[in-house]
Amino acid sequence: MSYVSEVLSHVVAKNPGEAEFHQAAKEVLESLESVVDANPQYRKNAVLERLVEPDRQIMFRVPWIDDNGVAHVNRGFRVQFNNAIGPYKGGLRLHPSVTLGTIKFLGFEQIFKNSLTGLPIGGGKGGSDFDPKGKSDREVFEFCRSFMSELYKYVGADVDVPAGDIGTGAREIGFMYGTYKKLTGLYEGVLTGKGLTYGGSLARKEATGYGLVYLTQEMLEAHKDTLKGKTVAVSGAGNVAIYAAEKATALGAKVVTMSDSTGWIYDKDGVDLAAVKEIKEVKRGRLSDYKNYRPKSEYSTSGHVWQVKCDIALPCATQNELNIDDARALVKNKVVAVAEGANMPTTPDATEFLIKSGVLFAPGKAANAGGVATSALEMSQNSQRLSWTFEEVDAKLHGIMVNIYRNASAAAEKYGHKDNLVMGANIAGFVKVADAMLAQGIQ
Ligand code: NDP
C-alpha cells in the first residue's frame, strides 16, 4: 500500500461519518503521490499523518433566546488545523447543514489555500448549525454573543483569526467583534471582514469575487485567450457570486445567470447587478423577486444554471453543486473554463471529466484565495494601525492572484502534471507547509 493510501485509510477509520472531510483529504493527498515519493523525509517524519490530524477541534454549546422568549441550543465549532506558517485563519460558517465533518473539510482545504497566497497564515475553520435566515437582528445578536462568549477563549490576533463565510457577513462579524472586545478588553484584529469604521479593510468585501476573476483572466491569458466578450454563468448570489459577476462584467464579459438556494435566474442581456444587490444585500430576499426588476428575464426552481450555454462557469454557491451531469452539459455547450469561487463546488468525477475534456479548470484553493489573502492584508493593516486605499489593496490582491496562478502552474509542471492546476495548487500549497513542519521538528 502506498504511503498516501495508508494515511487515507486512517482518515476514514478515525473520522467516521465525516464524508466531506474524507473527500477533501482524498482529493489533496492523492495529488501529492509524486511529491512524497520524491521526498522520503515527509514519510519519515509522518508529515501526512500530522497534516490530517487537526492541532485541536473545539465543539461547544451555543444557547440563545428567540423573540418569543423560547430558548434554543446550537452547536459551535472551531477546528484549528495547522499553524506551521502562521496563526490559524479561516471563516465561520453559519448554516443548518454544518457538522464537524463540514468544518474539518473546510479547515483542511484552508491550510493549502492560505499557504498558496504566499502570506503567513495557517489553516482553521469554524461555524455553527445555526440558521441566520429569517431571524431578527436581535436574535442574530443573541446567537453571535453566545457563540463568541465561548470562542473568545481560543482566538486572538496572533493565535487564530476567524472571518466570514456562508451566513456570516458584516452584521455577524460586528456582533462577534463587540463581544470579544467586551470580554477581553482588547482592541485587536481578532476577526477579519470587519466594518470600515472599526478596523476593516477596503476591498475585503469584493476580494473573493474579484480575485476569482483576476485568476481566471490570468489563466485565460496564459492560454492566449481573454475574458472580454465571453458569456459567463455564475451560481450563487452571495458575497462571492455578486463581486465575481461585478468584476467579470467590468472586464467585458456578460454574466447571464445567478442562483440562490431556492432558484436561479437567466438574463440573456446580462444580469442587472444593482437589482441583485438590492434583493440580496439590502432586502435579504429571494431571487424570484428579480423578475420585478427585469420582466424579460427567466426564473426557474428546477434544474441548474449549468444547463445554460456559456464560455466560462463560475460556481460560487456551495460544495458539490456542479456534478457530472452538469459537467457534461457544460462540455457539450463548449465551455472554455471553469473556476471555483466556492469551496469544493465541483464533485470529483465532474472535475476529472472537465480536465480530461480539455476545459481550463481552476480549483477553489487557488481561485477563491483572494478573500483570505485580503483578510491577511486586513491583519497587516490592523497591526500597523493603518488603512490602505481601495486601489492599494486591490492592486496587492491582483498581484497575489497572478502569483498564485503562476506558482500553481509551475508546481504542476515540475511534478509532471503540466496545465493541471488541481495538482499544482495542492502541491505548491503543501510543500511550503510541509517544509515548515519539518523545520520545526515533530510537534
Ligand atoms: P453567502 O452566504 O454570501 O452566499 C452563498 C450563496 O449561495 C447564497 O446566494 C445562497 O443562497 C447560495 N446557496 C447556498 N447553498 C446553496 C445551495 N445548496 N444551492 C444553491 N445555492 C445555494 O456565502 P459566500 O458567497 O461568502 O460563500 C460562497 C462560497 O464561497 C462558499 O463555499 C464559501 O466557503 C466560499 N468562499 C467564500 C469566501 C468569502 O470571502 N466569502 C472566501 C472563499 C471561499 P441563499 O441566498 O438562498 O442563502
CSV table of C-alpha atoms and ligand atoms in Angstrom, one decimal:
chain,number,residue,atom,x,y,z
A,1,MET,CA,0.0,0.0,0.0
A,2,SER,CA,1.4,3.5,-0.9
A,3,TYR,CA,2.0,6.0,1.9
A,4,VAL,CA,-0.9,8.1,0.7
A,5,SER,CA,-3.4,5.2,0.6
A,6,GLU,CA,-2.2,4.2,4.1
A,7,VAL,CA,-2.9,7.7,5.5
A,8,LEU,CA,-6.2,7.9,3.7
A,9,SER,CA,-7.5,4.6,5.2
A,10,HIS,CA,-6.6,6.0,8.6
A,11,VAL,CA,-8.5,9.2,7.9
A,12,VAL,CA,-11.7,7.2,7.0
A,13,ALA,CA,-11.3,4.8,10.0
A,14,LYS,CA,-10.5,7.5,12.6
A,15,ASN,CA,-13.2,10.0,11.4
A,16,PRO,CA,-16.4,8.0,10.8
A,17,GLY,CA,-19.3,9.8,9.2
A,18,GLU,CA,-17.3,12.8,8.0
A,19,ALA,CA,-17.8,12.2,4.3
A,20,GLU,CA,-16.9,15.7,3.2
A,21,PHE,CA,-13.6,15.6,5.2
A,22,HIS,CA,-12.8,12.2,3.6
A,23,GLN,CA,-13.5,13.7,0.2
A,24,ALA,CA,-11.2,16.7,0.7
A,25,ALA,CA,-8.4,14.6,2.2
A,26,LYS,CA,-8.6,12.1,-0.7
A,27,GLU,CA,-8.5,14.9,-3.3
A,28,VAL,CA,-5.5,16.6,-1.7
A,29,LEU,CA,-3.4,13.5,-0.7
A,30,GLU,CA,-3.9,11.7,-4.0
A,31,SER,CA,-2.4,14.6,-5.8
A,32,LEU,CA,0.7,14.5,-3.6
A,33,GLU,CA,1.9,11.0,-4.6
A,34,SER,CA,4.7,12.2,-6.8
A,35,VAL,CA,5.9,14.8,-4.2
A,36,VAL,CA,6.0,12.3,-1.3
A,37,ASP,CA,7.7,9.7,-3.5
A,38,ALA,CA,10.4,12.2,-4.5
A,39,ASN,CA,10.9,13.4,-0.9
A,40,PRO,CA,11.2,10.4,1.6
A,41,GLN,CA,11.7,12.8,4.5
A,42,TYR,CA,8.0,13.5,4.5
A,43,ARG,CA,7.1,9.9,5.2
A,44,LYS,CA,9.9,9.5,7.7
A,45,ASN,CA,8.6,12.5,9.7
A,46,ALA,CA,4.9,11.5,9.4
A,47,VAL,CA,4.1,14.8,7.7
A,48,LEU,CA,0.8,13.5,6.1
A,49,GLU,CA,-0.4,11.8,9.3
A,50,ARG,CA,0.3,15.1,11.2
A,51,LEU,CA,-1.4,17.2,8.4
A,52,VAL,CA,-4.7,15.2,8.5
A,53,GLU,CA,-5.0,15.5,12.3
A,54,PRO,CA,-6.1,19.0,13.4
A,55,ASP,CA,-4.0,20.6,16.2
A,56,ARG,CA,-7.3,20.7,18.0
A,57,GLN,CA,-11.0,20.7,17.4
A,58,ILE,CA,-13.3,22.7,19.7
A,59,MET,CA,-17.0,22.0,20.0
A,60,PHE,CA,-19.3,23.9,22.3
A,61,ARG,CA,-22.9,24.6,23.3
A,62,VAL,CA,-24.4,27.9,22.0
A,63,PRO,CA,-27.6,28.7,23.9
A,64,TRP,CA,-29.7,31.7,22.9
A,65,ILE,CA,-33.3,33.0,23.4
A,66,ASP,CA,-35.6,33.9,20.4
A,67,ASP,CA,-38.0,36.8,20.2
A,68,ASN,CA,-40.8,34.8,21.8
A,69,GLY,CA,-38.7,34.0,24.8
A,70,VAL,CA,-38.0,30.4,23.8
A,71,ALA,CA,-34.5,29.0,24.4
A,72,HIS,CA,-32.6,27.2,21.7
A,73,VAL,CA,-29.3,25.4,21.7
A,74,ASN,CA,-26.9,25.2,18.7
A,75,ARG,CA,-23.6,23.6,18.3
A,76,GLY,CA,-20.5,25.7,17.8
A,77,PHE,CA,-17.2,24.6,16.2
A,78,ARG,CA,-13.7,25.8,15.7
A,79,VAL,CA,-11.1,23.5,14.1
A,80,GLN,CA,-7.6,24.7,14.4
A,81,PHE,CA,-5.9,22.6,11.8
A,82,ASN,CA,-2.3,23.7,11.3
A,83,ASN,CA,-0.3,26.8,12.3
A,84,ALA,CA,3.1,25.9,10.8
A,85,ILE,CA,3.3,29.1,8.7
A,86,GLY,CA,1.2,31.5,10.7
A,87,PRO,CA,-1.8,32.0,13.1
A,88,TYR,CA,-4.9,29.8,12.2
A,89,LYS,CA,-7.1,31.7,9.7
A,90,GLY,CA,-10.4,30.7,8.1
A,91,GLY,CA,-14.1,31.7,8.2
A,92,LEU,CA,-17.1,30.9,10.3
A,93,ARG,CA,-20.0,29.2,8.5
A,94,LEU,CA,-23.5,29.6,9.9
A,95,HIS,CA,-25.8,27.1,8.1
A,96,PRO,CA,-28.1,24.3,9.4
A,97,SER,CA,-26.2,21.8,7.4
A,98,VAL,CA,-22.9,22.4,9.3
A,99,THR,CA,-21.4,19.4,11.1
A,100,LEU,CA,-17.9,18.7,12.4
A,101,GLY,CA,-17.1,17.0,9.1
A,102,THR,CA,-18.0,20.1,7.1
A,103,ILE,CA,-15.8,22.3,9.3
A,104,LYS,CA,-12.9,19.8,9.0
A,105,PHE,CA,-13.1,19.6,5.2
A,106,LEU,CA,-13.1,23.4,5.0
A,107,GLY,CA,-10.3,23.7,7.6
A,108,PHE,CA,-8.1,21.2,5.9
A,109,GLU,CA,-8.5,22.9,2.5
A,110,GLN,CA,-7.8,26.2,4.1
A,111,ILE,CA,-4.2,25.0,5.1
A,112,PHE,CA,-3.2,24.8,1.4
A,113,LYS,CA,-5.2,27.8,0.2
A,114,ASN,CA,-3.6,30.0,2.8
A,115,SER,CA,-0.2,28.7,2.0
A,116,LEU,CA,-0.7,29.4,-1.7
A,117,THR,CA,-1.4,33.1,-1.0
A,118,GLY,CA,2.3,33.5,0.0
A,119,LEU,CA,1.2,35.2,3.2
A,120,PRO,CA,1.9,34.0,6.8
A,121,ILE,CA,-1.4,32.3,7.7
A,122,GLY,CA,-2.2,28.8,9.0
A,123,GLY,CA,-5.4,26.9,8.4
A,124,GLY,CA,-8.6,26.8,10.5
A,125,LYS,CA,-12.3,27.0,10.1
A,126,GLY,CA,-15.4,27.2,12.4
A,127,GLY,CA,-19.1,27.8,12.5
A,128,SER,CA,-22.4,26.5,13.7
A,129,ASP,CA,-25.6,24.8,12.6
A,130,PHE,CA,-27.4,28.0,13.4
A,131,ASP,CA,-29.5,29.4,10.5
A,132,PRO,CA,-29.5,33.2,10.4
A,133,LYS,CA,-32.1,33.1,7.7
A,134,GLY,CA,-35.4,34.6,8.8
A,135,LYS,CA,-34.0,35.6,12.3
A,136,SER,CA,-34.4,39.1,13.6
A,137,ASP,CA,-31.3,41.3,14.2
A,138,ARG,CA,-31.8,40.8,17.9
A,139,GLU,CA,-31.9,37.0,17.6
A,140,VAL,CA,-28.8,37.1,15.4
A,141,PHE,CA,-27.1,39.3,18.0
A,142,GLU,CA,-28.1,36.9,20.8
A,143,PHE,CA,-26.6,34.0,18.9
A,144,CYS,CA,-23.4,35.8,18.0
A,145,ARG,CA,-22.9,37.0,21.6
A,146,SER,CA,-23.4,33.5,22.9
A,147,PHE,CA,-21.1,32.0,20.2
A,148,MET,CA,-18.3,34.4,20.9
A,149,SER,CA,-18.7,34.2,24.7
A,150,GLU,CA,-17.1,30.7,24.4
A,151,LEU,CA,-15.0,31.1,21.3
A,152,TYR,CA,-13.1,34.1,22.7
A,153,LYS,CA,-11.0,31.7,24.9
A,154,TYR,CA,-9.4,30.2,21.9
A,155,VAL,CA,-8.8,33.0,19.4
A,156,GLY,CA,-6.7,36.2,19.3
A,157,ALA,CA,-4.8,38.4,16.8
A,158,ASP,CA,-1.7,36.3,16.9
A,159,VAL,CA,-3.4,33.0,17.7
A,160,ASP,CA,-6.5,32.4,15.5
A,161,VAL,CA,-8.3,35.0,13.4
A,162,PRO,CA,-11.7,33.9,12.1
A,163,ALA,CA,-13.6,35.6,9.3
A,164,GLY,CA,-16.9,35.4,7.4
A,165,ASP,CA,-18.2,32.6,5.3
A,166,ILE,CA,-21.7,31.4,4.3
A,167,GLY,CA,-24.2,33.0,6.7
A,168,THR,CA,-21.5,35.2,8.4
A,169,GLY,CA,-21.4,38.7,6.9
A,170,ALA,CA,-20.6,42.1,8.2
A,171,ARG,CA,-23.5,42.1,10.7
A,172,GLU,CA,-22.4,38.9,12.4
A,173,ILE,CA,-18.7,39.8,12.4
A,174,GLY,CA,-19.7,43.2,14.0
A,175,PHE,CA,-21.7,41.5,16.8
A,176,MET,CA,-18.9,38.9,17.4
A,177,TYR,CA,-16.2,41.6,17.5
A,178,GLY,CA,-18.1,43.7,20.0
A,179,THR,CA,-18.5,40.6,22.3
A,180,TYR,CA,-14.8,39.7,22.0
A,181,LYS,CA,-13.8,43.3,22.9
A,182,LYS,CA,-16.1,43.4,25.8
A,183,LEU,CA,-14.9,40.1,27.3
A,184,THR,CA,-11.2,40.6,26.8
A,185,GLY,CA,-10.8,44.4,26.9
A,186,LEU,CA,-8.6,44.1,23.8
A,187,TYR,CA,-9.0,46.2,20.7
A,188,GLU,CA,-7.2,43.9,18.3
A,189,GLY,CA,-7.6,42.3,14.9
A,190,VAL,CA,-9.1,39.1,16.1
A,191,LEU,CA,-11.6,38.9,13.3
A,192,THR,CA,-11.4,40.0,9.6
A,193,GLY,CA,-14.2,41.2,7.4
A,194,LYS,CA,-14.8,43.9,10.0
A,195,GLY,CA,-16.7,47.1,9.2
A,196,LEU,CA,-14.6,50.0,7.8
A,197,THR,CA,-15.2,52.1,10.9
A,198,TYR,CA,-13.6,49.6,13.2
A,199,GLY,CA,-10.6,48.1,11.5
A,200,GLY,CA,-12.0,46.6,8.3
A,201,SER,CA,-10.1,46.7,5.1
A,202,LEU,CA,-11.3,48.4,1.9
A,203,ALA,CA,-11.9,45.8,-0.9
A,204,ARG,CA,-12.3,42.9,1.6
A,205,LYS,CA,-16.0,42.6,0.6
A,206,GLU,CA,-15.1,42.4,-3.1
A,207,ALA,CA,-11.9,40.4,-2.7
A,208,THR,CA,-13.0,36.8,-3.2
A,209,GLY,CA,-15.1,37.5,-6.2
A,210,TYR,CA,-12.6,40.0,-7.8
A,211,GLY,CA,-9.7,37.6,-7.0
A,212,LEU,CA,-11.6,34.7,-8.7
A,213,VAL,CA,-11.9,36.8,-11.9
A,214,TYR,CA,-8.3,38.0,-11.8
A,215,LEU,CA,-7.1,34.4,-11.6
A,216,THR,CA,-9.5,33.4,-14.4
A,217,GLN,CA,-8.2,36.2,-16.5
A,218,GLU,CA,-4.6,35.2,-15.9
A,219,MET,CA,-5.4,31.6,-16.7
A,220,LEU,CA,-7.1,32.6,-20.0
A,221,GLU,CA,-4.2,34.9,-20.9
A,222,ALA,CA,-1.7,32.1,-20.3
A,223,HIS,CA,-3.7,30.2,-23.0
A,224,LYS,CA,-3.8,33.1,-25.4
A,225,ASP,CA,-7.5,33.9,-24.6
A,226,THR,CA,-9.3,36.6,-22.8
A,227,LEU,CA,-12.4,37.3,-20.7
A,228,LYS,CA,-13.6,40.1,-23.0
A,229,GLY,CA,-16.7,39.2,-24.9
A,230,LYS,CA,-17.2,35.9,-23.0
A,231,THR,CA,-20.6,34.7,-21.7
A,232,VAL,CA,-20.4,33.7,-18.0
A,233,ALA,CA,-22.6,31.5,-15.9
A,234,VAL,CA,-22.4,32.3,-12.2
A,235,SER,CA,-24.1,30.3,-9.4
A,236,GLY,CA,-24.9,31.8,-6.0
A,237,ALA,CA,-26.0,35.3,-5.2
A,238,GLY,CA,-24.0,35.9,-2.1
A,239,ASN,CA,-20.7,37.7,-1.4
A,240,VAL,CA,-18.5,35.7,-3.7
A,241,ALA,CA,-21.0,35.5,-6.6
A,242,ILE,CA,-22.0,39.2,-6.6
A,243,TYR,CA,-18.5,40.5,-6.8
A,244,ALA,CA,-17.3,37.9,-9.3
A,245,ALA,CA,-20.1,39.0,-11.5
A,246,GLU,CA,-19.2,42.6,-11.0
A,247,LYS,CA,-15.6,42.2,-11.9
A,248,ALA,CA,-16.3,39.9,-14.9
A,249,THR,CA,-18.7,42.5,-16.2
A,250,ALA,CA,-16.2,45.3,-15.7
A,251,LEU,CA,-13.6,43.3,-17.7
A,252,GLY,CA,-16.0,43.0,-20.7
A,253,ALA,CA,-17.7,39.7,-20.1
A,254,LYS,CA,-21.5,39.1,-19.9
A,255,VAL,CA,-22.9,37.3,-16.8
A,256,VAL,CA,-26.2,35.6,-17.7
A,257,THR,CA,-27.1,33.6,-14.6
A,258,MET,CA,-27.1,33.7,-10.8
A,259,SER,CA,-28.8,31.4,-8.3
A,260,ASP,CA,-29.8,31.2,-4.6
A,261,SER,CA,-30.9,28.2,-2.5
A,262,THR,CA,-34.5,28.4,-3.9
A,263,GLY,CA,-34.0,29.0,-7.7
A,264,TRP,CA,-32.0,30.7,-10.4
A,265,ILE,CA,-32.3,33.5,-12.9
A,266,TYR,CA,-31.3,33.6,-16.6
A,267,ASP,CA,-31.0,37.1,-18.1
A,268,LYS,CA,-29.7,36.8,-21.7
A,269,ASP,CA,-29.0,40.5,-21.9
A,270,GLY,CA,-26.6,40.4,-18.8
A,271,VAL,CA,-27.6,40.3,-15.2
A,272,ASP,CA,-28.6,43.6,-13.6
A,273,LEU,CA,-26.2,43.6,-10.6
A,274,ALA,CA,-27.8,46.6,-9.0
A,275,ALA,CA,-31.0,44.7,-8.8
A,276,VAL,CA,-29.3,41.6,-7.4
A,277,LYS,CA,-27.5,43.6,-4.8
A,278,GLU,CA,-30.8,45.3,-3.7
A,279,ILE,CA,-32.6,41.9,-3.5
A,280,LYS,CA,-29.8,40.0,-1.7
A,281,GLU,CA,-27.7,42.6,0.2
A,282,VAL,CA,-30.4,45.1,1.2
A,283,LYS,CA,-33.7,43.2,1.4
A,284,ARG,CA,-32.1,39.8,2.2
A,285,GLY,CA,-34.7,38.5,-0.2
A,286,ARG,CA,-35.2,35.8,-2.8
A,287,LEU,CA,-34.0,35.9,-6.5
A,288,SER,CA,-37.6,35.2,-7.5
A,289,ASP,CA,-38.0,39.0,-7.0
A,290,TYR,CA,-35.6,39.7,-9.9
A,291,LYS,CA,-38.4,39.4,-12.4
A,292,ASN,CA,-39.9,42.5,-10.9
A,293,TYR,CA,-36.8,44.4,-12.0
A,294,ARG,CA,-36.2,42.7,-15.3
A,295,PRO,CA,-39.5,41.3,-16.7
A,296,LYS,CA,-37.8,39.7,-19.7
A,297,SER,CA,-35.6,37.5,-17.5
A,298,GLU,CA,-36.4,33.9,-16.7
A,299,TYR,CA,-36.6,32.4,-13.2
A,300,SER,CA,-36.6,28.7,-12.5
A,301,THR,CA,-36.7,26.4,-9.4
A,302,SER,CA,-35.8,23.3,-11.3
A,303,GLY,CA,-32.5,22.3,-13.0
A,304,HIS,CA,-29.4,24.5,-12.6
A,305,VAL,CA,-27.5,27.3,-14.1
A,306,TRP,CA,-25.0,24.9,-15.8
A,307,GLN,CA,-27.6,24.0,-18.4
A,308,VAL,CA,-27.2,27.4,-19.9
A,309,LYS,CA,-24.8,27.8,-22.8
A,310,CYS,CA,-21.7,29.7,-21.5
A,311,ASP,CA,-17.9,30.1,-22.2
A,312,ILE,CA,-17.0,30.4,-18.5
A,313,ALA,CA,-18.6,28.8,-15.5
A,314,LEU,CA,-18.0,30.3,-12.0
A,315,PRO,CA,-19.6,28.1,-9.3
A,316,CYS,CA,-19.9,30.5,-6.3
A,317,ALA,CA,-22.6,28.9,-4.0
A,318,THR,CA,-21.6,25.8,-2.1
A,319,GLN,CA,-19.9,22.4,-2.1
A,320,ASN,CA,-20.8,19.7,-4.6
A,321,GLU,CA,-23.1,21.9,-6.6
A,322,LEU,CA,-21.6,21.1,-10.0
A,323,ASN,CA,-22.0,17.3,-10.7
A,324,ILE,CA,-21.1,15.0,-13.6
A,325,ASP,CA,-24.3,15.7,-15.5
A,326,ASP,CA,-23.7,19.5,-15.1
A,327,ALA,CA,-20.1,19.0,-16.3
A,328,ARG,CA,-21.3,17.0,-19.4
A,329,ALA,CA,-23.8,19.8,-20.2
A,330,LEU,CA,-21.1,22.4,-19.9
A,331,VAL,CA,-18.7,20.5,-22.2
A,332,LYS,CA,-21.5,19.9,-24.7
A,333,ASN,CA,-22.0,23.6,-24.8
A,334,LYS,CA,-18.3,24.2,-25.4
A,335,VAL,CA,-17.3,25.8,-22.0
A,336,VAL,CA,-13.7,27.1,-22.1
A,337,ALA,CA,-13.0,27.5,-18.4
A,338,VAL,CA,-14.4,26.6,-15.0
A,339,ALA,CA,-13.1,28.4,-12.0
A,340,GLU,CA,-14.3,27.7,-8.5
A,341,GLY,CA,-15.5,30.6,-6.4
A,342,ALA,CA,-17.0,28.3,-3.7
A,343,ASN,CA,-15.1,25.7,-1.8
A,344,MET,CA,-15.2,22.3,-3.4
A,345,PRO,CA,-18.3,23.1,-5.6
A,346,THR,CA,-17.3,20.6,-8.3
A,347,THR,CA,-17.7,16.9,-7.5
A,348,PRO,CA,-14.5,14.8,-8.0
A,349,ASP,CA,-15.9,12.9,-11.1
A,350,ALA,CA,-17.1,16.2,-12.6
A,351,THR,CA,-13.6,17.8,-12.1
A,352,GLU,CA,-11.9,14.8,-13.7
A,353,PHE,CA,-14.3,14.9,-16.7
A,354,LEU,CA,-13.8,18.6,-17.2
A,355,ILE,CA,-10.0,18.3,-17.1
A,356,LYS,CA,-10.0,15.3,-19.5
A,357,SER,CA,-12.2,17.2,-21.8
A,358,GLY,CA,-9.6,20.0,-22.1
A,359,VAL,CA,-11.5,22.6,-20.1
A,360,LEU,CA,-9.3,25.0,-18.2
A,361,PHE,CA,-10.0,24.3,-14.5
A,362,ALA,CA,-9.1,26.4,-11.6
A,363,PRO,CA,-9.7,24.8,-8.2
A,364,GLY,CA,-11.2,26.8,-5.3
A,365,LYS,CA,-8.0,26.6,-3.3
A,366,ALA,CA,-6.3,28.8,-5.9
A,367,ALA,CA,-9.2,30.6,-7.4
A,368,ASN,CA,-11.0,31.8,-4.3
A,369,ALA,CA,-7.9,32.5,-2.2
A,370,GLY,CA,-8.4,36.3,-2.8
A,371,GLY,CA,-10.7,36.5,0.2
A,372,VAL,CA,-8.3,35.1,2.8
A,373,ALA,CA,-5.4,36.9,1.2
A,374,THR,CA,-7.2,40.2,1.7
A,375,SER,CA,-8.1,39.1,5.2
A,376,ALA,CA,-4.3,38.7,5.8
A,377,LEU,CA,-3.9,42.3,4.4
A,378,GLU,CA,-6.5,43.4,6.9
A,379,MET,CA,-4.4,41.8,9.7
A,380,SER,CA,-1.3,43.7,8.4
A,381,GLN,CA,-3.2,47.0,8.4
A,382,ASN,CA,-4.5,46.3,12.0
A,383,SER,CA,-1.0,45.5,13.2
A,384,GLN,CA,0.3,48.7,11.7
A,385,ARG,CA,-2.7,50.7,12.8
A,386,LEU,CA,-3.0,52.0,9.2
A,387,SER,CA,-5.7,51.8,6.5
A,388,TRP,CA,-4.7,51.4,2.9
A,389,THR,CA,-6.7,52.8,0.0
A,390,PHE,CA,-9.1,50.6,-2.1
A,391,GLU,CA,-6.7,50.9,-5.0
A,392,GLU,CA,-3.7,49.8,-2.9
A,393,VAL,CA,-5.5,46.7,-1.6
A,394,ASP,CA,-7.0,45.9,-5.0
A,395,ALA,CA,-3.5,46.1,-6.6
A,396,LYS,CA,-2.0,43.8,-4.0
A,397,LEU,CA,-4.9,41.4,-4.5
A,398,HIS,CA,-4.4,41.3,-8.2
A,399,GLY,CA,-0.6,40.6,-7.8
A,400,ILE,CA,-1.4,37.8,-5.3
A,401,MET,CA,-3.8,36.1,-7.7
A,402,VAL,CA,-1.4,36.3,-10.6
A,403,ASN,CA,1.3,34.8,-8.4
A,404,ILE,CA,-1.0,32.0,-7.2
A,405,TYR,CA,-1.7,31.1,-10.8
A,406,ARG,CA,1.9,31.1,-11.8
A,407,ASN,CA,3.1,29.2,-8.7
A,408,ALA,CA,0.5,26.5,-9.1
A,409,SER,CA,1.2,26.2,-12.8
A,410,ALA,CA,4.9,25.9,-12.1
A,411,ALA,CA,4.4,23.3,-9.4
A,412,ALA,CA,2.2,21.3,-11.8
A,413,GLU,CA,4.8,21.3,-14.5
A,414,LYS,CA,7.7,20.5,-12.1
A,415,TYR,CA,6.0,17.3,-11.0
A,416,GLY,CA,4.8,16.1,-14.4
A,417,HIS,CA,1.2,17.5,-14.4
A,418,LYS,CA,1.5,20.3,-16.9
A,419,ASP,CA,-1.6,22.6,-17.0
A,420,ASN,CA,-3.3,20.6,-14.2
A,421,LEU,CA,-4.0,23.4,-11.7
A,422,VAL,CA,-5.7,21.0,-9.2
A,423,MET,CA,-2.4,19.1,-8.9
A,424,GLY,CA,-0.3,22.3,-9.0
A,425,ALA,CA,-2.3,24.1,-6.3
A,426,ASN,CA,-2.2,21.2,-3.9
A,427,ILE,CA,1.5,20.6,-4.5
A,428,ALA,CA,2.5,24.2,-4.1
A,429,GLY,CA,0.4,24.7,-1.1
A,430,PHE,CA,1.6,21.5,0.5
A,431,VAL,CA,5.4,21.9,0.0
A,432,LYS,CA,5.6,25.2,1.9
A,433,VAL,CA,3.6,23.9,4.9
A,434,ALA,CA,5.4,20.6,4.9
A,435,ASP,CA,8.8,22.2,4.8
A,436,ALA,CA,7.9,24.5,7.7
A,437,MET,CA,6.7,21.5,9.7
A,438,LEU,CA,10.0,19.6,9.0
A,439,ALA,CA,12.0,22.7,10.1
A,440,GLN,CA,10.0,22.9,13.4
A,441,GLY,CA,10.6,19.2,14.4
A,442,ILE,CA,8.0,16.6,15.2
A,443,GLN,CA,5.4,18.7,17.1
B,1,NDP,P1,-23.1,33.7,1.1
B,1,NDP,O1,-23.8,33.2,2.2
B,1,NDP,O2,-22.8,35.2,1.0
B,1,NDP,O3,-23.7,33.3,-0.3
B,1,NDP,C1,-24.0,31.9,-0.6
B,1,NDP,C2,-24.9,31.9,-1.8
B,1,NDP,O4,-25.0,30.6,-2.3
B,1,NDP,C3,-26.3,32.4,-1.5
B,1,NDP,O5,-26.8,33.1,-2.6
B,1,NDP,C4,-27.0,31.1,-1.2
B,1,NDP,O6,-28.4,31.2,-1.4
B,1,NDP,C5,-26.4,30.2,-2.2
B,1,NDP,N1,-26.5,28.8,-1.8
B,1,NDP,C6,-26.1,28.3,-0.6
B,1,NDP,N2,-26.4,27.0,-0.6
B,1,NDP,C7,-26.9,26.7,-1.8
B,1,NDP,C8,-27.4,25.5,-2.4
B,1,NDP,N3,-27.4,24.4,-1.7
B,1,NDP,N4,-27.9,25.6,-3.6
B,1,NDP,C9,-27.9,26.8,-4.3
B,1,NDP,N5,-27.5,27.9,-3.8
B,1,NDP,C10,-27.0,27.9,-2.5
B,1,NDP,O7,-21.7,33.0,1.0
B,1,NDP,P2,-20.3,33.4,0.3
B,1,NDP,O8,-20.6,34.0,-1.0
B,1,NDP,O9,-19.4,34.1,1.3
B,1,NDP,O10,-19.7,31.9,0.1
B,1,NDP,C11,-20.0,31.1,-1.1
B,1,NDP,C12,-18.9,30.0,-1.2
B,1,NDP,O11,-17.6,30.6,-1.3
B,1,NDP,C13,-18.8,29.1,0.0
B,1,NDP,O12,-18.4,27.8,-0.5
B,1,NDP,C14,-17.7,29.7,0.8
B,1,NDP,O13,-17.0,28.7,1.6
B,1,NDP,C15,-16.8,30.1,-0.3
B,1,NDP,N6,-15.8,31.2,0.0
B,1,NDP,C16,-16.2,32.4,0.5
B,1,NDP,C17,-15.2,33.3,0.8
B,1,NDP,C18,-15.6,34.7,1.2
B,1,NDP,O14,-14.7,35.5,1.3
B,1,NDP,N7,-16.9,35.0,1.4
B,1,NDP,C19,-13.8,33.1,0.6
B,1,NDP,C20,-13.5,31.8,0.0
B,1,NDP,C21,-14.5,30.9,-0.3
B,1,NDP,P3,-29.4,32.0,-0.3
B,1,NDP,O15,-29.3,33.4,-0.7
B,1,NDP,O16,-30.7,31.4,-0.6
B,1,NDP,O17,-28.9,31.7,1.0
